Amino acid sequence: MQKKIAIIGDRFMLPDVFRAEIEKACGNSLDIRTLEMAWPDEPMEFGNPALGLDKVKEYFGDPDEVVDFIGDAEIFVTQLSPLSDAMMRRLPGLKLVAVSRGGPINIDMAAAKTHGITVVNVPGRNASAVAEFTIGAILAETRLIRVGHEALRKGEWRGDLYRADRTGRELSEMTVGVIGYGNIGTKVVRLLRAFGCRILVSDPYVQLSADDRNAGVELVALDDLLARSDVVTLHSRVTAETRGLINKDTIARMKPGVIFINTARGPLVDYDALYDALVSGHIASAMLETFAVEPVPADWPLLQLPNVTLTPHIAGASVRTVTYAAEQAAEEVRRFIAGLPPVNPC
């Protein structure tokens, strides 16, 4: 009997890319149906108790529509579709869910275990994209790319940025502190090494690779990193321990005139404290890619500051992220059909 596979993609993780990779990995003798959702052209949601979705977050899709589409499929592949306990009760044939993202936060994992549904994900799917973006963010601040761009857009030629007391600094003469040494942090460190800067890493749960140690990268306590770094870039996961990690107290321990980069997650930062530090000049400038509330309100005070670069949570978006995530999801489907254990079970 043909395996039935339901794929719900969107306008980033295209369903046809999922299908192509699954057929490449498993052959064409599959019963595959696909559906494309409107994200990111329409915003995702973050939990809705009224719909029984209080145990999922960062999802897109109506529960009834998702259940009806999955139907009798044994395998479900998605990026953002929600799956709650109530939804799983209506899907007795579902055995495998492949979520093409770093964490299955759109799935009620406790319910999946109760219902005997295997959930797999794609850790580090966008690590390369975010690491490259982070280097660009650092350069935009250290070399005054944003400042020069915004002036020219207004018809102002900022020749004064060539003055020694106003021009930017080269990474080769700076110390960069990397908070978090996971999939993204390790790649950021690898890219930074090419610039010849001093690199500090703070992560209490890891050890540096031999390659990084041999290159002079230092593993230090957080306070040491904050006190010594000219640039602080954030790459931690959001946990009970790291939520609000960058706050009034930790900012006060940063080196005056530091540049702050957040391409990780909004809840890691107390944005009110960050605003105060940017206004006072204790933090010279910041590049922010993620926020406590997304989309950010139009009247958000940080939007008005001249020393902040902002992007709408796009660091992980690249064509390679799409194809890599689809390849990994397809491999999990192949292994499931072949009776092999998953590579990345959740």
Tab-separated table of C-alpha atoms in Angstrom:
chain	number	residue	atom	x	y	z
A	1	MET	CA	0.000	0.000	0.000
A	2	GLN	CA	1.251	3.479	-0.850
A	3	LYS	CA	2.306	5.637	2.068
A	4	LYS	CA	0.074	8.684	2.340
A	5	ILE	CA	1.939	11.921	2.989
A	6	ALA	CA	0.337	15.303	3.656
A	7	ILE	CA	2.530	18.369	3.151
A	8	ILE	CA	1.495	21.820	4.320
A	9	GLY	CA	4.043	24.375	3.225
A	10	ASP	CA	3.951	28.123	2.891
A	11	ARG	CA	5.513	30.853	0.793
A	12	PHE	CA	8.921	30.284	2.383
A	13	MET	CA	9.019	26.513	2.841
A	14	LEU	CA	7.385	25.770	-0.492
A	15	PRO	CA	5.326	22.570	-0.593
A	16	ASP	CA	6.683	21.701	-4.036
A	17	VAL	CA	10.230	21.767	-2.645
A	18	PHE	CA	9.186	19.332	0.099
A	19	ARG	CA	7.557	17.091	-2.502
A	20	ALA	CA	10.567	17.135	-4.819
A	21	GLU	CA	12.993	16.224	-2.038
A	22	ILE	CA	10.743	13.456	-0.678
A	23	GLU	CA	10.338	11.948	-4.139
A	24	LYS	CA	14.094	12.200	-4.676
A	25	ALA	CA	14.733	10.374	-1.398
A	26	CYS	CA	11.880	7.864	-1.515
A	27	GLY	CA	10.879	7.452	-5.138
A	28	ASN	CA	7.616	8.297	-6.854
A	29	SER	CA	5.449	5.489	-5.479
A	30	LEU	CA	3.916	7.684	-2.787
A	31	ASP	CA	0.506	9.234	-2.314
A	32	ILE	CA	1.462	12.875	-1.672
A	33	ARG	CA	-0.881	15.827	-1.322
A	34	THR	CA	0.258	19.417	-0.788
A	35	LEU	CA	-1.189	22.669	0.473
A	36	GLU	CA	0.381	26.135	0.499
A	37	MET	CA	-0.414	28.557	3.339
A	38	ALA	CA	-0.082	32.356	3.105
A	39	TRP	CA	2.732	32.898	5.644
A	40	PRO	CA	4.831	35.114	5.668
A	41	ASP	CA	2.537	37.386	3.659
A	42	GLU	CA	0.120	36.986	6.569
A	43	PRO	CA	1.378	36.900	10.182
A	44	MET	CA	1.681	33.758	12.291
A	45	GLU	CA	-0.093	33.348	15.620
A	46	PHE	CA	1.277	32.660	19.083
A	47	GLY	CA	-1.194	30.422	20.916
A	48	ASN	CA	-4.974	30.610	21.104
A	49	PRO	CA	-6.718	28.961	24.078
A	50	ALA	CA	-10.103	29.513	22.453
A	51	LEU	CA	-9.042	27.154	19.655
A	52	GLY	CA	-7.339	24.702	22.007
A	53	LEU	CA	-3.920	25.914	20.882
A	54	ASP	CA	-2.612	27.203	24.200
A	55	LYS	CA	0.202	24.608	24.206
A	56	VAL	CA	1.603	25.576	20.814
A	57	LYS	CA	3.135	28.813	19.611
A	58	GLU	CA	4.469	30.366	16.426
A	59	TYR	CA	2.020	28.576	14.181
A	60	PHE	CA	-0.029	29.334	11.096
A	61	GLY	CA	-3.239	27.680	10.006
A	62	ASP	CA	-6.780	26.957	11.099
A	63	PRO	CA	-6.980	23.730	13.160
A	64	ASP	CA	-10.004	22.363	11.303
A	65	GLU	CA	-8.442	23.066	7.917
A	66	VAL	CA	-5.195	21.387	8.971
A	67	VAL	CA	-6.981	18.283	10.301
A	68	ASP	CA	-9.181	17.988	7.230
A	69	PHE	CA	-6.157	18.246	4.958
A	70	ILE	CA	-4.066	15.676	6.853
A	71	GLY	CA	-7.003	13.278	6.875
A	72	ASP	CA	-5.866	9.654	6.696
A	73	ALA	CA	-2.202	10.459	6.018
A	74	GLU	CA	0.342	8.542	8.073
A	75	ILE	CA	3.068	11.144	7.533
A	76	PHE	CA	2.695	14.899	7.913
A	77	VAL	CA	5.395	17.368	6.794
A	78	THR	CA	5.131	21.042	7.691
A	79	GLN	CA	6.861	24.117	8.978
A	80	LEU	CA	4.222	26.104	10.855
A	81	SER	CA	0.962	24.155	10.993
A	82	PRO	CA	-0.298	23.627	14.541
A	83	LEU	CA	-1.002	20.225	16.061
A	84	SER	CA	-2.779	20.211	19.388
A	85	ASP	CA	-4.015	17.317	21.506
A	86	ALA	CA	-7.571	17.793	20.235
A	87	MET	CA	-6.337	17.776	16.643
A	88	MET	CA	-4.321	14.599	17.169
A	89	ARG	CA	-7.379	12.828	18.580
A	90	ARG	CA	-8.995	13.385	15.193
A	91	LEU	CA	-5.991	11.918	13.351
A	92	PRO	CA	-5.690	8.299	14.545
A	93	GLY	CA	-3.649	7.254	11.508
A	94	LEU	CA	-0.924	9.858	11.964
A	95	LYS	CA	2.429	8.305	12.885
A	96	LEU	CA	5.160	10.779	11.864
A	97	VAL	CA	5.331	14.576	11.905
A	98	ALA	CA	8.359	16.196	10.275
A	99	VAL	CA	8.720	19.839	11.298
A	100	SER	CA	11.170	21.713	9.099
A	101	ARG	CA	12.420	24.088	11.747
A	102	GLY	CA	14.858	24.133	14.624
A	103	GLY	CA	12.250	23.494	17.300
A	104	PRO	CA	8.766	21.910	17.049
A	105	ILE	CA	7.085	24.711	18.973
A	106	ASN	CA	3.982	24.487	16.792
A	107	ILE	CA	3.392	20.944	18.077
A	108	ASP	CA	2.006	19.895	21.484
A	109	MET	CA	4.875	17.521	22.212
A	110	ALA	CA	3.347	16.003	25.345
A	111	ALA	CA	0.230	15.124	23.361
A	112	ALA	CA	2.318	13.671	20.537
A	113	LYS	CA	4.012	11.304	22.974
A	114	THR	CA	0.638	10.309	24.415
A	115	HIS	CA	-0.700	9.521	20.951
A	116	GLY	CA	2.427	7.644	19.898
A	117	ILE	CA	3.303	10.123	17.156
A	118	THR	CA	6.977	10.515	16.328
A	119	VAL	CA	8.002	14.149	15.828
A	120	VAL	CA	11.260	15.085	14.116
A	121	ASN	CA	12.773	18.470	13.371
A	122	VAL	CA	15.702	20.122	11.567
A	123	PRO	CA	18.091	21.572	14.147
A	124	GLY	CA	20.463	24.170	12.772
A	125	ARG	CA	18.526	24.472	9.518
A	126	ASN	CA	19.291	28.193	9.206
A	127	ALA	CA	22.521	28.350	11.196
A	128	SER	CA	24.637	29.292	8.196
A	129	ALA	CA	22.168	31.961	7.072
A	130	VAL	CA	21.958	33.552	10.528
A	131	ALA	CA	25.725	33.435	11.010
A	132	GLU	CA	26.338	35.225	7.706
A	133	PHE	CA	23.642	37.763	8.547
A	134	THR	CA	25.272	38.384	11.931
A	135	ILE	CA	28.595	39.222	10.311
A	136	GLY	CA	26.783	41.659	8.033
A	137	ALA	CA	25.050	43.188	11.050
A	138	ILE	CA	28.337	43.661	12.878
A	139	LEU	CA	29.945	45.289	9.847
A	140	ALA	CA	26.946	47.569	9.336
A	141	GLU	CA	27.551	48.986	12.812
A	142	THR	CA	31.337	48.950	13.086
A	143	ARG	CA	31.914	50.455	9.632
A	144	LEU	CA	29.019	52.952	9.814
A	145	ILE	CA	27.245	51.498	6.790
A	146	ARG	CA	23.813	52.325	8.202
A	147	VAL	CA	24.856	55.846	9.209
A	148	GLY	CA	26.242	56.645	5.777
A	149	HIS	CA	23.286	55.086	3.983
A	150	GLU	CA	20.652	56.962	5.963
A	151	ALA	CA	22.444	60.278	5.461
A	152	LEU	CA	22.694	59.811	1.694
A	153	ARG	CA	19.025	58.841	1.506
A	154	LYS	CA	18.305	62.272	2.983
A	155	GLY	CA	20.624	64.000	0.508
A	156	GLU	CA	23.338	64.588	3.100
A	157	TRP	CA	26.980	63.845	2.229
A	158	ARG	CA	28.613	62.776	5.514
A	159	GLY	CA	32.229	63.570	4.690
A	160	ASP	CA	32.728	64.093	8.422
A	161	LEU	CA	32.583	60.301	8.853
A	162	TYR	CA	36.163	60.333	7.592
A	163	ARG	CA	37.222	62.266	10.709
A	164	ALA	CA	39.321	60.190	13.089
A	165	ASP	CA	36.994	60.967	15.982
A	166	ARG	CA	33.878	59.830	14.091
A	167	THR	CA	34.905	57.086	11.701
A	168	GLY	CA	34.367	53.383	12.317
A	169	ARG	CA	36.710	50.700	13.566
A	170	GLU	CA	38.047	47.580	11.921
A	171	LEU	CA	37.183	44.212	13.407
A	172	SER	CA	40.871	43.336	13.380
A	173	GLU	CA	41.412	45.743	16.290
A	174	MET	CA	38.288	44.806	18.245
A	175	THR	CA	37.172	42.206	20.759
A	176	VAL	CA	33.920	40.446	19.876
A	177	GLY	CA	31.944	38.609	22.528
A	178	VAL	CA	29.739	35.736	21.366
A	179	ILE	CA	27.064	34.676	23.865
A	180	GLY	CA	25.933	31.144	23.040
A	181	TYR	CA	28.029	28.506	21.271
A	182	GLY	CA	25.419	26.339	19.592
A	183	ASN	CA	24.791	25.715	15.905
A	184	ILE	CA	24.797	29.430	15.086
A	185	GLY	CA	27.327	30.686	17.611
A	186	THR	CA	29.970	28.215	16.444
A	187	LYS	CA	29.522	29.338	12.833
A	188	VAL	CA	29.704	33.003	13.844
A	189	VAL	CA	32.993	32.323	15.611
A	190	ARG	CA	34.356	30.510	12.554
A	191	LEU	CA	33.496	33.448	10.289
A	192	LEU	CA	34.829	36.034	12.748
A	193	ARG	CA	38.215	34.346	12.907
A	194	ALA	CA	38.927	35.463	9.339
A	195	PHE	CA	38.837	39.117	10.462
A	196	GLY	CA	41.639	38.685	12.979
A	197	CYS	CA	39.637	40.021	15.932
A	198	ARG	CA	39.914	38.751	19.487
A	199	ILE	CA	36.956	36.443	20.125
A	200	LEU	CA	35.424	35.668	23.503
A	201	VAL	CA	32.716	33.034	23.971
A	202	SER	CA	30.398	32.618	26.939
A	203	ASP	CA	28.311	29.457	27.242
A	204	PRO	CA	28.291	27.476	30.507
A	205	TYR	CA	27.200	24.233	28.853
A	206	VAL	CA	29.803	23.722	26.119
A	207	GLN	CA	33.503	23.492	25.475
A	208	LEU	CA	35.265	25.155	22.573
A	209	SER	CA	36.297	23.042	19.609
A	210	ALA	CA	39.999	22.255	19.393
A	211	ASP	CA	40.114	24.279	16.187
A	212	ASP	CA	38.736	27.387	17.901
A	213	ARG	CA	41.010	26.964	20.926
A	214	ASN	CA	44.032	26.659	18.652
A	215	ALA	CA	42.945	29.848	16.880
A	216	GLY	CA	42.995	31.766	20.163
A	217	VAL	CA	39.259	31.887	20.896
A	218	GLU	CA	38.654	32.208	24.655
A	219	LEU	CA	35.844	30.614	26.674
A	220	VAL	CA	35.062	33.048	29.504
A	221	ALA	CA	32.416	33.834	32.100
A	222	LEU	CA	29.617	36.165	31.034
A	223	ASP	CA	30.780	39.060	33.217
A	224	ASP	CA	34.283	38.840	31.727
A	225	LEU	CA	32.866	38.855	28.206
A	226	LEU	CA	30.666	41.870	28.899
A	227	ALA	CA	33.501	43.862	30.453
A	228	ARG	CA	35.993	43.207	27.638
A	229	SER	CA	33.963	43.134	24.429
A	230	ASP	CA	33.699	45.979	21.929
A	231	VAL	CA	30.895	44.050	20.199
A	232	VAL	CA	28.447	41.712	21.947
A	233	THR	CA	26.459	39.351	19.737
A	234	LEU	CA	23.707	37.180	21.148
A	235	HIS	CA	23.121	33.551	20.076
A	236	SER	CA	21.532	31.812	23.059
A	237	ARG	CA	18.347	29.780	23.042
A	238	VAL	CA	15.380	31.101	25.036
A	239	THR	CA	15.134	29.167	28.308
A	240	ALA	CA	14.022	30.037	31.821
A	241	GLU	CA	17.677	30.817	32.515
A	242	THR	CA	18.303	33.045	29.491
A	243	ARG	CA	15.007	34.929	29.275
A	244	GLY	CA	15.833	38.606	29.883
A	245	LEU	CA	19.558	37.807	29.893
A	246	ILE	CA	20.359	41.240	28.485
A	247	ASN	CA	18.870	43.544	31.111
A	248	LYS	CA	19.691	46.643	33.122
A	249	ASP	CA	22.290	44.839	35.238
A	250	THR	CA	24.081	43.002	32.439
A	251	ILE	CA	24.053	46.100	30.246
A	252	ALA	CA	25.664	48.072	33.069
A	253	ARG	CA	28.497	45.522	33.083
A	254	MET	CA	29.142	46.036	29.366
A	255	LYS	CA	32.072	48.112	28.209
A	256	PRO	CA	31.000	51.746	27.580
A	257	GLY	CA	30.522	52.380	23.878
A	258	VAL	CA	29.817	48.724	23.099
A	259	ILE	CA	27.949	47.661	19.972
A	260	PHE	CA	25.113	45.187	20.596
A	261	ILE	CA	23.775	42.655	18.074
A	262	ASN	CA	20.685	40.460	18.500
A	263	THR	CA	19.973	37.994	15.706
A	264	ALA	CA	18.750	35.391	18.212
A	265	ARG	CA	15.393	35.846	19.955
A	266	GLY	CA	13.497	38.821	21.336
A	267	PRO	CA	12.725	37.420	24.814
A	268	LEU	CA	16.455	37.317	25.570
A	269	VAL	CA	16.473	41.113	25.854
A	270	ASP	CA	14.843	43.692	28.127
A	271	TYR	CA	14.154	46.252	25.426
A	272	ASP	CA	13.281	49.035	27.851
A	273	ALA	CA	16.729	48.706	29.428
A	274	LEU	CA	18.302	48.544	25.982
A	275	TYR	CA	16.492	51.717	24.951
A	276	ASP	CA	17.819	53.589	27.992
A	277	ALA	CA	21.375	52.416	27.293
A	278	LEU	CA	21.167	53.491	23.641
A	279	VAL	CA	19.824	56.927	24.594
A	280	SER	CA	22.529	57.433	27.214
A	281	GLY	CA	25.256	56.263	24.830
A	282	HIS	CA	26.450	53.466	27.121
A	283	ILE	CA	25.627	51.246	24.155
A	284	ALA	CA	26.914	53.111	21.112
A	285	SER	CA	24.669	51.357	18.617
A	286	ALA	CA	22.648	48.208	18.129
A	287	MET	CA	21.496	45.966	15.335
A	288	LEU	CA	18.210	44.240	16.206
A	289	GLU	CA	16.703	41.472	14.126
A	290	THR	CA	14.271	39.963	16.662
A	291	PHE	CA	11.875	41.572	19.104
A	292	ALA	CA	9.721	40.927	22.143
A	293	VAL	CA	6.585	41.602	20.083
A	294	GLU	CA	6.459	40.835	16.365
A	295	PRO	CA	5.540	42.692	14.252
A	296	VAL	CA	6.798	45.634	16.305
A	297	PRO	CA	4.265	48.398	17.049
A	298	ALA	CA	4.511	51.405	14.758
A	299	ASP	CA	5.051	53.690	17.780
A	300	TRP	CA	7.766	51.539	19.387
A	301	PRO	CA	10.375	53.933	20.838
A	302	LEU	CA	13.376	52.032	19.467
A	303	LEU	CA	12.166	52.741	15.943
A	304	GLN	CA	12.895	56.405	16.534
A	305	LEU	CA	16.521	56.092	17.660
A	306	PRO	CA	19.239	57.115	15.175
A	307	ASN	CA	21.768	54.588	16.484
A	308	VAL	CA	19.765	51.419	15.806
A	309	THR	CA	19.581	49.202	12.719
A	310	LEU	CA	16.428	47.076	12.518
A	311	THR	CA	15.340	44.207	10.280
A	312	PRO	CA	12.061	42.218	10.404
A	313	HIS	CA	13.296	38.816	11.676
A	314	ILE	CA	14.760	37.706	8.346
A	315	ALA	CA	18.237	36.473	9.333
A	316	GLY	CA	17.303	32.830	8.870
A	317	ALA	CA	15.614	33.356	5.523
A	318	SER	CA	17.684	32.128	2.589
A	319	VAL	CA	17.132	29.880	-0.401
A	320	ARG	CA	19.588	27.388	1.075
A	321	THR	CA	17.593	27.238	4.307
A	322	VAL	CA	14.581	26.098	2.290
A	323	THR	CA	16.384	23.384	0.364
A	324	TYR	CA	18.417	22.167	3.349
A	325	ALA	CA	15.353	21.881	5.591
A	326	ALA	CA	13.421	20.043	2.883
A	327	GLU	CA	16.328	17.642	2.328
A	328	GLN	CA	16.516	16.825	6.034
A	329	ALA	CA	12.748	16.352	6.336
A	330	ALA	CA	12.818	14.056	3.297
A	331	GLU	CA	15.555	11.948	4.858
A	332	GLU	CA	13.437	11.533	7.990
A	333	VAL	CA	10.502	10.415	5.830
A	334	ARG	CA	12.746	7.935	3.992
A	335	ARG	CA	13.990	6.480	7.253
A	336	PHE	CA	10.471	6.156	8.650
A	337	ILE	CA	9.267	4.302	5.564
A	338	ALA	CA	12.338	2.042	5.714
A	339	GLY	CA	11.721	1.249	9.381
A	340	LEU	CA	14.856	3.051	10.533
A	341	PRO	CA	15.131	5.273	13.637
A	342	PRO	CA	14.912	9.045	13.105
A	343	VAL	CA	18.011	11.201	12.947
A	344	ASN	CA	16.532	14.112	14.914
A	345	PRO	CA	13.699	12.920	17.168
A	346	CYS	CA	12.140	15.541	19.421
